[in-house]
XYZ file of C-alpha atoms in Angstrom:
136
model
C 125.215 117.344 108.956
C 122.164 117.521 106.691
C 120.331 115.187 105.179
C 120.658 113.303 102.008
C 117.896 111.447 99.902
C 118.544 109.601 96.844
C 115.727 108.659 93.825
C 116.539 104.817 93.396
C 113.661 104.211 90.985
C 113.471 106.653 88.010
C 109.758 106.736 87.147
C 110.654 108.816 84.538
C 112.822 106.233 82.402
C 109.520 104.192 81.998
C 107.696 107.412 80.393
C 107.615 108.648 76.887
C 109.382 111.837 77.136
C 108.374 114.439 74.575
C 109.475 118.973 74.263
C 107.492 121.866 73.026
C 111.083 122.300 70.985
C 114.023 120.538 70.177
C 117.401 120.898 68.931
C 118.177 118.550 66.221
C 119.021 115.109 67.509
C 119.319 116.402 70.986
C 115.993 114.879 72.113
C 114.196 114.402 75.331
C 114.682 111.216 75.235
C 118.180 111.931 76.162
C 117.351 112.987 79.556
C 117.048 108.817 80.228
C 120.182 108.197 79.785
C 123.093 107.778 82.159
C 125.601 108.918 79.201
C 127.125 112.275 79.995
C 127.230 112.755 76.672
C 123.504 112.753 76.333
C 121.200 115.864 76.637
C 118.244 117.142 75.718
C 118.287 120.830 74.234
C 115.780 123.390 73.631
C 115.972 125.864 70.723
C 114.576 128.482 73.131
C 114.732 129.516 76.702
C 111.432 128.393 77.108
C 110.325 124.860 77.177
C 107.901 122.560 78.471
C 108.769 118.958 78.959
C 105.889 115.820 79.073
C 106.787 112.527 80.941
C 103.997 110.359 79.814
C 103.329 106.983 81.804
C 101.368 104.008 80.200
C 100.046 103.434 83.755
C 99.375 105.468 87.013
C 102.560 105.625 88.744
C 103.302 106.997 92.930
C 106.046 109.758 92.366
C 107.400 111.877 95.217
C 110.207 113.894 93.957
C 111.768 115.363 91.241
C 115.174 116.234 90.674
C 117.164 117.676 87.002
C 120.874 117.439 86.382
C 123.652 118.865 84.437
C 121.678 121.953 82.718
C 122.488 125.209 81.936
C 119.863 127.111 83.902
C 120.419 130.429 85.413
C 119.475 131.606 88.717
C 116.623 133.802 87.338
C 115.137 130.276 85.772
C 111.867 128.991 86.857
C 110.819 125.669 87.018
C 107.059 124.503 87.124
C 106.158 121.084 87.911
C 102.511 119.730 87.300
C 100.964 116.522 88.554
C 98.603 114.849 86.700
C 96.119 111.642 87.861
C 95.241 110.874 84.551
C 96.529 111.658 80.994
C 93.549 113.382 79.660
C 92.774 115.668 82.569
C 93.408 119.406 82.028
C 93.793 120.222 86.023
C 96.678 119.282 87.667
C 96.732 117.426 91.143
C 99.820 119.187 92.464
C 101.770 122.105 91.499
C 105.070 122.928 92.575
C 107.554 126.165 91.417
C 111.017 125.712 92.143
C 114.193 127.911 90.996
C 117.543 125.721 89.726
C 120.421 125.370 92.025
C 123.003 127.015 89.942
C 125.874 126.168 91.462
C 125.646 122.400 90.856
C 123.038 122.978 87.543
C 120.027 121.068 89.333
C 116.929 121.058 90.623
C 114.974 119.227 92.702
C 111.401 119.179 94.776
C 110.195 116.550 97.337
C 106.296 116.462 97.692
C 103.810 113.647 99.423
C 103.186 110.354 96.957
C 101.279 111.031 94.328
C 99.540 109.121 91.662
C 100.355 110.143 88.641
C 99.849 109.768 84.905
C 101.599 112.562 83.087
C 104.126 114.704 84.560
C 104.419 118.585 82.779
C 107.733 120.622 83.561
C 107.679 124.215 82.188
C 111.456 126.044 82.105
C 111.739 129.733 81.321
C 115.065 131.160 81.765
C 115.109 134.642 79.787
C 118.478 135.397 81.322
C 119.954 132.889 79.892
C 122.796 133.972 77.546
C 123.016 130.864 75.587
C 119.415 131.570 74.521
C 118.337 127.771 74.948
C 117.938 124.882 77.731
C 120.061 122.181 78.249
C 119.550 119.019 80.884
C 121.647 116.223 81.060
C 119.227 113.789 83.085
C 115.215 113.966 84.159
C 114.332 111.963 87.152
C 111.151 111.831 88.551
């Protein structure tokens, strides 16, 4: 049997959440609620997402549900110690599991600040990004 983890504390839901595009009303912000309902969408298949913390925060995972990604999508995650630094700490590339529309990494604790997540998916035929729910 394999192994399951679960994220119990969603750092993310205390961070301002803010796209490079939007959709109308469809905001980031959407991606902190447990409403199914809710979801952020892109107006492009490209899209980077900012989680930004008012105070260092450990993270060790990351995890996206209920999106639209494609198996050709790739997901780049970038760790940063403090807000204003240009370098990221950690960076991790990850493809989407399609058949369940997630993604997820697990990486050491890290203190972090502000959280990047660039999405391209130029195979996807709906021509923009849609998640459901960010945790990090």
């Amino acid at each position: 049997m394999a192994n399951i983890r679960f994220i119990h504390d969603f750092v993310s839901d205390r961070a301002t959440l803010t796209a490079s595009t939007t959709a109308g009303s469809l905001s980031a912000s959407n991606m902190q609620r447990n409403e199914h309902a809710a979801v952020w969408r892109s107006t492009a298949a490209t899209a980077t997402i900012t989680a930004t913390l008012a105070a260092a925060e450990t993270v060790d995972s990351f995890a996206l549900g209920g999106s639209n990604l494609t198996a050709t999508a790739t997901i780049t995650i970038r760790l940063f110690a403090l807000t204003k630094n240009t370098n990221p700490i950690l960076t991790i590339n990850i493809t989407p599991d399609t058949s369940f529309g997630s993604a997820q990494a697990w990486f050491g604790a890290t203190s972090v600040e502000r959280v990047e997540v660039e999405i391209a998916d130029a195979g996807n035929s709906a021509g923009y990004i849609e998640i459901r729910r960010l945790c990090i």
